[in-house]
mmCIF file of C-alpha atoms in Angstrom:
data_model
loop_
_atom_site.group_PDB
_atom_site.id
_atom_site.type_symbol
_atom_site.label_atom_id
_atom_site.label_comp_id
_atom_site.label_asym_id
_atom_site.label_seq_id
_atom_site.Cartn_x
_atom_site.Cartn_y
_atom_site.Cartn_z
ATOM 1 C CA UNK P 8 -7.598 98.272 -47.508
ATOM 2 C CA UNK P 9 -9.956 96.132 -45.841
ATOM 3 C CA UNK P 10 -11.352 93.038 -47.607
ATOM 4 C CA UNK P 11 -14.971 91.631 -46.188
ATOM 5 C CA UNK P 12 -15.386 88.102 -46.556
ATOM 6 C CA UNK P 13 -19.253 88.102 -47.890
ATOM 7 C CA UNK P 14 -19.186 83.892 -48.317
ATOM 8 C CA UNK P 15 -19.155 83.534 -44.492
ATOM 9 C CA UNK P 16 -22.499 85.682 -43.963
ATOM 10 C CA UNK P 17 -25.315 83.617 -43.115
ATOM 11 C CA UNK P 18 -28.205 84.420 -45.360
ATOM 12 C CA UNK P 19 -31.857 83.766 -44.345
ATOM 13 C CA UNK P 20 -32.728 81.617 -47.306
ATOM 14 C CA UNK P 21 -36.228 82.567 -49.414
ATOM 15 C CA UNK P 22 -37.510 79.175 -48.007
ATOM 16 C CA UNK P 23 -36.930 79.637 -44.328
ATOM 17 C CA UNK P 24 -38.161 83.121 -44.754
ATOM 18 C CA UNK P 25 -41.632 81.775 -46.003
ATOM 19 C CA UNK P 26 -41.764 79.289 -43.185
ATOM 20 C CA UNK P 27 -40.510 81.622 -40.388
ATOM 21 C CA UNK P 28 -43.404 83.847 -41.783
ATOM 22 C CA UNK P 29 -46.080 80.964 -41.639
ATOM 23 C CA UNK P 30 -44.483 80.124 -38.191
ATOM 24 C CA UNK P 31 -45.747 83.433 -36.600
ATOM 25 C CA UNK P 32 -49.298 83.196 -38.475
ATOM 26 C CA UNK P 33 -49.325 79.310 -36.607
ATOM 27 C CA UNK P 34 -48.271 81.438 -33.126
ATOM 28 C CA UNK P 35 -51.015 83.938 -33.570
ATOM 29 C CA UNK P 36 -53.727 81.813 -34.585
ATOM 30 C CA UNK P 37 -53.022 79.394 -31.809
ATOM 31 C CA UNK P 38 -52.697 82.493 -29.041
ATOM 32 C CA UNK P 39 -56.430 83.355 -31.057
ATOM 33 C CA UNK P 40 -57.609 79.772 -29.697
ATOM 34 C CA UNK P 41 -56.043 80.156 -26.304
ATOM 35 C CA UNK P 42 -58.511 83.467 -26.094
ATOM 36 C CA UNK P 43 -60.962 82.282 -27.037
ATOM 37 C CA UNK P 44 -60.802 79.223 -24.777
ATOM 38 C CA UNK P 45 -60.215 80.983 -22.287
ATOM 39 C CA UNK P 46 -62.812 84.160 -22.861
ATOM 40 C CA UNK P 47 -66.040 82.448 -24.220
ATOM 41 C CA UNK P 48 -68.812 79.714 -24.019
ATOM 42 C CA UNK P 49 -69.620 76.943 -25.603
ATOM 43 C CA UNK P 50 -71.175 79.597 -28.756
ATOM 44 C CA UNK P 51 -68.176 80.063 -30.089
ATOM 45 C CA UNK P 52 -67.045 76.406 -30.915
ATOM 46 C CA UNK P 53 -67.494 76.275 -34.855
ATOM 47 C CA UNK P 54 -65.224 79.598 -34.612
ATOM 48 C CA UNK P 55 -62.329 77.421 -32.834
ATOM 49 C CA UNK P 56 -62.354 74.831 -35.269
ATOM 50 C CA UNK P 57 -61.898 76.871 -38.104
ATOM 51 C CA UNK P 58 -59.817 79.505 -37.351
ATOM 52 C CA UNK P 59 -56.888 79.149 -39.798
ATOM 53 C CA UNK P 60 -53.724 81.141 -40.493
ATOM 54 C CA UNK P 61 -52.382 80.998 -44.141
ATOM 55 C CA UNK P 62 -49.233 82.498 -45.327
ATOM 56 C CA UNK P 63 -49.923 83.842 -49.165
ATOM 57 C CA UNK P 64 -46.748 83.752 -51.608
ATOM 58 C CA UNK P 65 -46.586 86.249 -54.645
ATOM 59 C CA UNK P 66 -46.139 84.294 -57.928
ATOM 60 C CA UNK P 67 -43.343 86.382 -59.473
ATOM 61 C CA UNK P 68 -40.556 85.816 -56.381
ATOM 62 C CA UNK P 69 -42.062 83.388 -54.581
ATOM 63 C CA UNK P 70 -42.146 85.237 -50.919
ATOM 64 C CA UNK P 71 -44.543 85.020 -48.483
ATOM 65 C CA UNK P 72 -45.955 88.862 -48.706
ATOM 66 C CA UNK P 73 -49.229 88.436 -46.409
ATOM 67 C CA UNK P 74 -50.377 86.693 -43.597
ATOM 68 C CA UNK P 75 -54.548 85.752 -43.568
ATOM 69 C CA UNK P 76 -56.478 84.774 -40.908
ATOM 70 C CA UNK P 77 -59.619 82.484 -42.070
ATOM 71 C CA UNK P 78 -62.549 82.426 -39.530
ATOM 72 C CA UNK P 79 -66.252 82.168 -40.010
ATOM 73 C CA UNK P 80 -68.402 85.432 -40.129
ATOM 74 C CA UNK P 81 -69.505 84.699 -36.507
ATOM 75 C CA UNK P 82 -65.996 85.968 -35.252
ATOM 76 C CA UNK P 83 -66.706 89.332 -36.112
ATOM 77 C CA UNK P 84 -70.080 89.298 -33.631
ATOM 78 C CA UNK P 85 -67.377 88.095 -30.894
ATOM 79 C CA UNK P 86 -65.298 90.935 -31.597
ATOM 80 C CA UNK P 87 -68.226 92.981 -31.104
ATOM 81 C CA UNK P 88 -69.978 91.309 -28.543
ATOM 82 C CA UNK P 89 -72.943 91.281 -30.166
ATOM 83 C CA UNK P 90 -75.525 88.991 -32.519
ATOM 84 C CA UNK P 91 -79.084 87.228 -31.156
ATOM 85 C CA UNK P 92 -80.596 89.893 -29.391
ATOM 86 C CA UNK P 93 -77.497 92.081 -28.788
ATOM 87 C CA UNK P 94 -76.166 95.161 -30.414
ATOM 88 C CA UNK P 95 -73.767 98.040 -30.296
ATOM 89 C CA UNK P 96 -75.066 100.928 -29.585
ATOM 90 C CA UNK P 97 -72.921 104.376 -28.572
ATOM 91 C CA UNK P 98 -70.188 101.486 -28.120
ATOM 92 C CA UNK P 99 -71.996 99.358 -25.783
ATOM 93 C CA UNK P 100 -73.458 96.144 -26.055
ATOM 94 C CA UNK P 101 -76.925 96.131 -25.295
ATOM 95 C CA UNK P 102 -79.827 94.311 -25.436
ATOM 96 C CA UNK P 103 -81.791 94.960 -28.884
ATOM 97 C CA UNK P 104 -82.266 94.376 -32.948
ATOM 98 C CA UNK P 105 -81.729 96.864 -35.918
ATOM 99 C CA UNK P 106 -84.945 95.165 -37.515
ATOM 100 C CA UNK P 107 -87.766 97.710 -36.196
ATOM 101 C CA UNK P 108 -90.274 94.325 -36.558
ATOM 102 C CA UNK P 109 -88.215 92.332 -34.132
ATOM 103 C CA UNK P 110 -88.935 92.573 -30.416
ATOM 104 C CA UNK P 111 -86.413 91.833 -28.154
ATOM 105 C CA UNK P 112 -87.314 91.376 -24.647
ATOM 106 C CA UNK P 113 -84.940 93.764 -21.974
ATOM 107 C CA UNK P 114 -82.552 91.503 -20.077
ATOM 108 C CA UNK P 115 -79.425 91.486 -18.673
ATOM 109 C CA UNK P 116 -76.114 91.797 -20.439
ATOM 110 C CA UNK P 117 -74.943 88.171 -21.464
ATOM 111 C CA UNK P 118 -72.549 89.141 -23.253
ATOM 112 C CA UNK P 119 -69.422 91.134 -24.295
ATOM 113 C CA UNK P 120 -66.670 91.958 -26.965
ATOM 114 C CA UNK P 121 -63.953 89.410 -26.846
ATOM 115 C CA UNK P 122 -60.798 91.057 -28.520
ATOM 116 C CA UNK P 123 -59.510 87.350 -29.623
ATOM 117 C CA UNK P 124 -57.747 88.093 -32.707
ATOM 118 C CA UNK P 125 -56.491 91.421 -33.097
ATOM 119 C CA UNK P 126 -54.623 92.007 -30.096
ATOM 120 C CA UNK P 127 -52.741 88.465 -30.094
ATOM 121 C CA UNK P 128 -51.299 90.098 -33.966
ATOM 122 C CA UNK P 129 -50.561 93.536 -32.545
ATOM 123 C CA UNK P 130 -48.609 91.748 -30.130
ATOM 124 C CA UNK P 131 -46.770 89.345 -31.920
ATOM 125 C CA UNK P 132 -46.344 91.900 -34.913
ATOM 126 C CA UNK P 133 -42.608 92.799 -33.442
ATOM 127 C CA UNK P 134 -41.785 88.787 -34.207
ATOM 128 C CA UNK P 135 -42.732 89.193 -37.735
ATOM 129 C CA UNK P 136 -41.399 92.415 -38.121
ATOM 130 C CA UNK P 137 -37.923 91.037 -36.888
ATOM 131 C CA UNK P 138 -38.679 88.233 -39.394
ATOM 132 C CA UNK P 139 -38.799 90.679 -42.545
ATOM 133 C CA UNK P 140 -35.446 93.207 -41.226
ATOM 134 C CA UNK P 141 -33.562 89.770 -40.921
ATOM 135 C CA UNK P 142 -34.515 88.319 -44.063
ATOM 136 C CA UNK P 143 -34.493 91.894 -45.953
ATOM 137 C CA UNK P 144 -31.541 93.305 -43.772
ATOM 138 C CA UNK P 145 -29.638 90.333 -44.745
ATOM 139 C CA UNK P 146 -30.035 90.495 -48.209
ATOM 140 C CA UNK P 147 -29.160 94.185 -48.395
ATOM 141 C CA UNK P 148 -26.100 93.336 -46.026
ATOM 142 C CA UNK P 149 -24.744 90.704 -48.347
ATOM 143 C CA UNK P 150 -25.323 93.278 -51.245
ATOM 144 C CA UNK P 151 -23.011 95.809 -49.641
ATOM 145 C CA UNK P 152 -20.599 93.382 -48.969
ATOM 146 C CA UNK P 153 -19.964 92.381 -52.615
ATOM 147 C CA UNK P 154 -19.577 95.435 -53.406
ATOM 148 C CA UNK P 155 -17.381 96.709 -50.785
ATOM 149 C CA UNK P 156 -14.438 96.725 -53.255
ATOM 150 C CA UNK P 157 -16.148 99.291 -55.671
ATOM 151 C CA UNK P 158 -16.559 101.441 -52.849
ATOM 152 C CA UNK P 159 -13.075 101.528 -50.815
ATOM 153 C CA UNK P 160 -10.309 103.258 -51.348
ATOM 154 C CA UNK P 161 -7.064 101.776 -51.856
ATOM 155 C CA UNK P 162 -4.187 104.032 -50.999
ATOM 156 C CA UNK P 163 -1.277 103.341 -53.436
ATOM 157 C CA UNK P 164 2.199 103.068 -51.846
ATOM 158 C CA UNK P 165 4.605 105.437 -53.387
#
């Protein structure tokens, strides 16, 4: 029979879990800045300085089981592209208003969607999904192996 020692395993604890977890929400809101540094004026600057990542912890085990992303409404319009003259229309930004009693005067394109937020999570999503099978994987793991004994079988010598 073969005996697994389970007290050598190194377990991701519940605490390191939630802070590995608010780690990656830090990495992807900071990647969010460095867009939208690095893809937008001057308009966007209350949306910089309030961008914030929060990791939210369920009350009955005490695990991180969301990531939120807290930005003013504006960041939606960047997303788009549009706001102040500027609309989607057929998917394209263009000039215009959805209020029939606004008027607004045919010019060029100024502006353009800015995907600053969702593409920095889709591609740090394989972090946080290693984040979860380690924590998870380990737990199960270290379930299995106290109860390899119930599970073997032991050959008797005759």
């Amino acid at each position: 029979m073969t005996k697994f020692d389970s007290s050598n395993a190194s377990i991701m604890s519940a605490n390191e879990f939630n802070q590995r977890v608010k780690d990656w929400g830090e990495t992807v809101r900071s990647r969010s800045l460095g867009t939208l540094v690095a893809e937008t004026n001057v308009y966007s600057g209350e949306l910089r300085s309030r961008l914030k990542s929060a990791a939210n912890t369920a009350r009955d085990d005490g695990l991180t089981h969301a990531v939120a992303f807290k930005f003013v409404r504006y960041g939606v319009f960047v997303a788009y592209g549009v706001g102040n003259g500027y609309i989607r229309l057929n998917g394209r930004v263009v000039r215009g208003s959805h209020n029939p009693n606004r008027h607004v005067p045919p010019g060029p394109i100024r502006r353009r969607p800015v995907d600053w937020l969702d593409k920095n999570v889709e591609q740090q999503m394989q972090g946080l999904a290693d984040i979860a099978a380690e924590y998870y994987g380990d737990r199960a793991a270290k379930d299995v192996l106290e109860q390899i004994d119930r599970v073997t079988i032991v050959k008797k010598q005759h």
